Short mmCIF file of N, CA, C and O in Angstrom, two decimals:
data_model
loop_
_atom_site.label_atom_id
_atom_site.label_comp_id
_atom_site.label_asym_id
_atom_site.label_seq_id
_atom_site.Cartn_x
_atom_site.Cartn_y
_atom_site.Cartn_z
N MET A 1 102.21 181.55 -35.61
CA MET A 1 103.58 181.82 -35.21
C MET A 1 104.48 180.67 -35.68
O MET A 1 104.12 179.51 -35.57
N SER A 2 105.66 181.03 -36.12
CA SER A 2 106.58 180.00 -36.57
C SER A 2 107.49 179.55 -35.43
O SER A 2 107.62 180.22 -34.42
N LYS A 3 108.13 178.41 -35.61
CA LYS A 3 109.01 177.87 -34.59
C LYS A 3 110.43 178.41 -34.70
O LYS A 3 111.25 178.16 -33.85
N LYS A 4 110.74 179.15 -35.73
CA LYS A 4 112.10 179.66 -35.94
C LYS A 4 112.57 180.57 -34.81
O LYS A 4 113.68 180.43 -34.34
N PRO A 5 111.76 181.51 -34.33
CA PRO A 5 112.25 182.36 -33.24
C PRO A 5 112.62 181.56 -31.99
O PRO A 5 113.60 181.85 -31.32
N ASN A 6 111.83 180.53 -31.67
CA ASN A 6 112.14 179.71 -30.51
C ASN A 6 113.46 178.98 -30.70
O ASN A 6 114.26 178.86 -29.79
N LYS A 7 113.68 178.48 -31.91
CA LYS A 7 114.92 177.76 -32.20
C LYS A 7 116.11 178.71 -32.12
O LYS A 7 117.16 178.36 -31.59
N GLN A 8 115.95 179.93 -32.60
CA GLN A 8 117.02 180.92 -32.55
C GLN A 8 117.35 181.26 -31.10
O GLN A 8 118.51 181.42 -30.74
N LYS A 9 116.35 181.39 -30.27
CA LYS A 9 116.58 181.70 -28.86
C LYS A 9 117.37 180.58 -28.18
O LYS A 9 118.27 180.83 -27.41
N LYS A 10 117.03 179.33 -28.51
CA LYS A 10 117.75 178.20 -27.93
C LYS A 10 119.20 178.21 -28.38
O LYS A 10 120.10 177.94 -27.61
N GLU A 11 119.43 178.51 -29.66
CA GLU A 11 120.80 178.57 -30.18
C GLU A 11 121.59 179.69 -29.51
O GLU A 11 122.76 179.55 -29.19
N GLU A 12 120.92 180.84 -29.30
CA GLU A 12 121.57 181.96 -28.62
C GLU A 12 121.93 181.57 -27.18
O GLU A 12 123.01 181.87 -26.71
N LYS A 13 121.02 180.89 -26.51
CA LYS A 13 121.29 180.44 -25.14
C LYS A 13 122.43 179.44 -25.13
O LYS A 13 123.27 179.46 -24.26
N LYS A 14 122.44 178.55 -26.13
CA LYS A 14 123.50 177.55 -26.21
C LYS A 14 124.85 178.24 -26.41
O LYS A 14 125.82 177.91 -25.75
N ARG A 15 124.91 179.20 -27.32
CA ARG A 15 126.15 179.93 -27.54
C ARG A 15 126.56 180.67 -26.27
O ARG A 15 127.72 180.68 -25.90
N THR A 16 125.61 181.25 -25.63
CA THR A 16 125.90 181.97 -24.40
C THR A 16 126.44 181.01 -23.35
O THR A 16 127.41 181.32 -22.68
N GLY A 17 125.86 179.84 -23.24
CA GLY A 17 126.34 178.83 -22.31
C GLY A 17 127.74 178.38 -22.66
O GLY A 17 128.59 178.23 -21.78
N GLU A 18 128.00 178.18 -23.95
CA GLU A 18 129.34 177.79 -24.39
C GLU A 18 130.35 178.89 -24.10
O GLU A 18 131.47 178.63 -23.66
N GLU A 19 129.95 180.12 -24.34
CA GLU A 19 130.84 181.26 -24.06
C GLU A 19 131.14 181.36 -22.57
O GLU A 19 132.26 181.66 -22.17
N GLU A 20 130.11 181.12 -21.76
CA GLU A 20 130.32 181.15 -20.31
C GLU A 20 131.31 180.06 -19.88
O GLU A 20 132.18 180.31 -19.05
N LEU A 21 131.19 178.88 -20.47
CA LEU A 21 132.10 177.79 -20.14
C LEU A 21 133.52 178.12 -20.61
O LEU A 21 134.50 177.84 -19.90
N GLU A 22 133.65 178.72 -21.78
CA GLU A 22 134.97 179.12 -22.28
C GLU A 22 135.59 180.16 -21.36
O GLU A 22 136.78 180.11 -21.05
N ARG A 23 134.78 181.10 -20.91
CA ARG A 23 135.28 182.15 -20.00
C ARG A 23 135.70 181.53 -18.67
O ARG A 23 136.75 181.87 -18.13
N GLU A 24 134.90 180.64 -18.14
CA GLU A 24 135.24 179.99 -16.89
C GLU A 24 136.52 179.17 -17.04
O GLU A 24 137.39 179.19 -16.16
N ASN A 25 136.66 178.50 -18.17
CA ASN A 25 137.86 177.72 -18.44
C ASN A 25 139.09 178.62 -18.47
O ASN A 25 140.13 178.29 -17.90
N GLU A 26 138.98 179.77 -19.11
CA GLU A 26 140.10 180.71 -19.18
C GLU A 26 140.45 181.23 -17.78
O GLU A 26 141.63 181.33 -17.42
N LEU A 27 139.45 181.54 -16.99
CA LEU A 27 139.71 182.01 -15.63
C LEU A 27 140.40 180.94 -14.78
O LEU A 27 141.31 181.25 -14.00
N LEU A 28 139.99 179.70 -14.96
CA LEU A 28 140.62 178.61 -14.22
C LEU A 28 142.07 178.42 -14.67
O LEU A 28 142.95 178.14 -13.84
N ARG A 29 142.33 178.59 -15.96
CA ARG A 29 143.72 178.50 -16.44
C ARG A 29 144.58 179.60 -15.83
O ARG A 29 145.71 179.36 -15.42
N LEU A 30 144.03 180.81 -15.78
CA LEU A 30 144.77 181.93 -15.18
C LEU A 30 145.03 181.69 -13.70
O LEU A 30 146.12 181.95 -13.20
N GLU A 31 144.03 181.20 -13.00
CA GLU A 31 144.18 180.90 -11.58
C GLU A 31 145.24 179.83 -11.36
O GLU A 31 146.09 179.94 -10.47
N ASN A 32 145.22 178.81 -12.20
CA ASN A 32 146.19 177.73 -12.10
C ASN A 32 147.61 178.25 -12.32
O ASN A 32 148.53 177.92 -11.57
N ALA A 33 147.79 179.09 -13.34
CA ALA A 33 149.11 179.66 -13.62
C ALA A 33 149.58 180.52 -12.44
O ALA A 33 150.75 180.46 -12.03
N TYR A 34 148.67 181.30 -11.88
CA TYR A 34 149.01 182.14 -10.73
C TYR A 34 149.44 181.29 -9.54
O TYR A 34 150.45 181.58 -8.89
N LEU A 35 148.70 180.23 -9.26
CA LEU A 35 149.02 179.38 -8.12
C LEU A 35 150.35 178.66 -8.31
O LEU A 35 151.12 178.49 -7.36
N LYS A 36 150.66 178.28 -9.55
CA LYS A 36 151.96 177.65 -9.82
C LYS A 36 153.09 178.64 -9.56
O LYS A 36 154.11 178.28 -8.97
N LYS A 37 152.92 179.88 -9.99
CA LYS A 37 153.95 180.89 -9.76
C LYS A 37 154.08 181.19 -8.26
O LYS A 37 155.19 181.37 -7.76
N LEU A 38 152.97 181.24 -7.58
CA LEU A 38 153.01 181.49 -6.14
C LEU A 38 153.74 180.36 -5.41
O LEU A 38 154.58 180.61 -4.54
N ARG A 39 153.46 179.14 -5.80
CA ARG A 39 154.14 178.00 -5.18
C ARG A 39 155.64 178.05 -5.45
O ARG A 39 156.45 177.83 -4.55
N ALA A 40 156.02 178.37 -6.69
CA ALA A 40 157.44 178.46 -7.03
C ALA A 40 158.11 179.56 -6.22
O ALA A 40 159.24 179.39 -5.74
N PHE A 41 157.44 180.67 -6.04
CA PHE A 41 157.99 181.76 -5.24
C PHE A 41 158.17 181.35 -3.79
O PHE A 41 159.20 181.63 -3.18
N ARG A 42 157.18 180.69 -3.24
CA ARG A 42 157.27 180.28 -1.83
C ARG A 42 158.37 179.24 -1.61
O ARG A 42 159.02 179.24 -0.58
N GLU A 43 158.57 178.36 -2.59
CA GLU A 43 159.60 177.34 -2.45
C GLU A 43 161.00 177.93 -2.51
O GLU A 43 161.89 177.48 -1.79
N ASN A 44 161.20 178.91 -3.38
CA ASN A 44 162.53 179.49 -3.52
C ASN A 44 162.41 180.93 -4.03
O ASN A 44 162.53 181.18 -5.24
N PRO A 45 162.19 181.89 -3.15
CA PRO A 45 161.97 183.28 -3.57
C PRO A 45 163.15 183.87 -4.35
O PRO A 45 162.95 184.59 -5.32
N THR A 46 164.37 183.55 -3.96
CA THR A 46 165.53 184.11 -4.64
C THR A 46 165.60 183.65 -6.08
O THR A 46 165.79 184.45 -6.99
N ALA A 47 165.44 182.36 -6.31
CA ALA A 47 165.49 181.83 -7.67
C ALA A 47 164.35 182.38 -8.51
O ALA A 47 164.54 182.71 -9.68
N PHE A 48 163.20 182.52 -7.92
CA PHE A 48 162.05 183.06 -8.65
C PHE A 48 162.34 184.48 -9.10
O PHE A 48 162.09 184.84 -10.26
N HIS A 49 162.88 185.30 -8.20
CA HIS A 49 163.20 186.69 -8.55
C HIS A 49 164.26 186.76 -9.63
O HIS A 49 164.16 187.56 -10.55
N GLU A 50 165.27 185.94 -9.53
CA GLU A 50 166.33 185.94 -10.54
C GLU A 50 165.77 185.53 -11.91
O GLU A 50 166.14 186.11 -12.92
N LYS A 51 164.89 184.56 -11.92
CA LYS A 51 164.32 184.08 -13.18
C LYS A 51 163.47 185.16 -13.84
O LYS A 51 163.49 185.33 -15.05
N HIS A 52 162.72 185.91 -13.05
CA HIS A 52 161.80 186.89 -13.58
C HIS A 52 162.36 188.31 -13.59
O HIS A 52 161.71 189.24 -14.05
N LYS A 53 163.54 188.49 -13.10
CA LYS A 53 164.15 189.81 -13.01
C LYS A 53 164.35 190.43 -14.39
O LYS A 53 164.00 191.57 -14.63
N GLN A 54 164.91 189.67 -15.31
CA GLN A 54 165.21 190.18 -16.63
C GLN A 54 163.92 190.61 -17.35
O GLN A 54 163.88 191.67 -17.97
N ARG A 55 162.89 189.81 -17.26
CA ARG A 55 161.63 190.14 -17.92
C ARG A 55 161.04 191.42 -17.32
O ARG A 55 160.52 192.26 -18.03
N TRP A 56 161.13 191.58 -16.02
CA TRP A 56 160.60 192.76 -15.36
C TRP A 56 161.32 194.01 -15.84
O TRP A 56 160.71 195.00 -16.19
N HIS A 57 162.63 193.95 -15.92
CA HIS A 57 163.39 195.11 -16.36
C HIS A 57 163.12 195.45 -17.81
O HIS A 57 163.01 196.61 -18.18
N SER A 58 162.97 194.46 -18.66
CA SER A 58 162.70 194.74 -20.07
C SER A 58 161.30 195.34 -20.23
O SER A 58 161.10 196.22 -21.06
N ASN A 59 160.34 194.92 -19.42
CA ASN A 59 159.00 195.50 -19.48
C ASN A 59 158.99 196.92 -18.95
O ASN A 59 158.32 197.79 -19.48
N SER A 60 159.75 197.19 -17.89
CA SER A 60 159.75 198.53 -17.32
C SER A 60 160.44 199.52 -18.26
O SER A 60 160.07 200.68 -18.31
N LYS A 61 161.41 199.06 -19.03
CA LYS A 61 162.07 199.95 -20.00
C LYS A 61 161.10 200.37 -21.08
O LYS A 61 161.09 201.51 -21.51
N LYS A 62 160.24 199.45 -21.51
CA LYS A 62 159.25 199.78 -22.52
C LYS A 62 158.29 200.83 -22.01
O LYS A 62 157.92 201.75 -22.72
N LYS A 63 157.89 200.72 -20.77
CA LYS A 63 156.94 201.68 -20.19
C LYS A 63 157.60 203.05 -20.04
O LYS A 63 156.96 204.07 -20.23
N ASP A 64 158.88 203.08 -19.66
CA ASP A 64 159.57 204.35 -19.48
C ASP A 64 159.72 205.11 -20.79
O ASP A 64 159.69 206.32 -20.83
N SER A 65 159.87 204.39 -21.90
CA SER A 65 160.09 205.03 -23.18
C SER A 65 158.79 205.57 -23.79
O SER A 65 158.81 206.34 -24.71
N ASP A 66 157.64 205.13 -23.28
CA ASP A 66 156.34 205.59 -23.82
C ASP A 66 156.03 207.01 -23.47
O ASP A 66 156.40 207.67 -22.67
#
């Protein structure tokens, strides 16, 4: 038996581990962004709504036209 299959399995596991870390990193970034928005909303709900109002309306118009 050659050692190549074992080496390939280790590389596959390594890639899988790296992919898992990248996925976890992305999830943590999303969570962080969500928490920042939540904090901004709690501090000043009116300003938050005004800031995001225009984007919401422009997105809803796109959905209505589909």
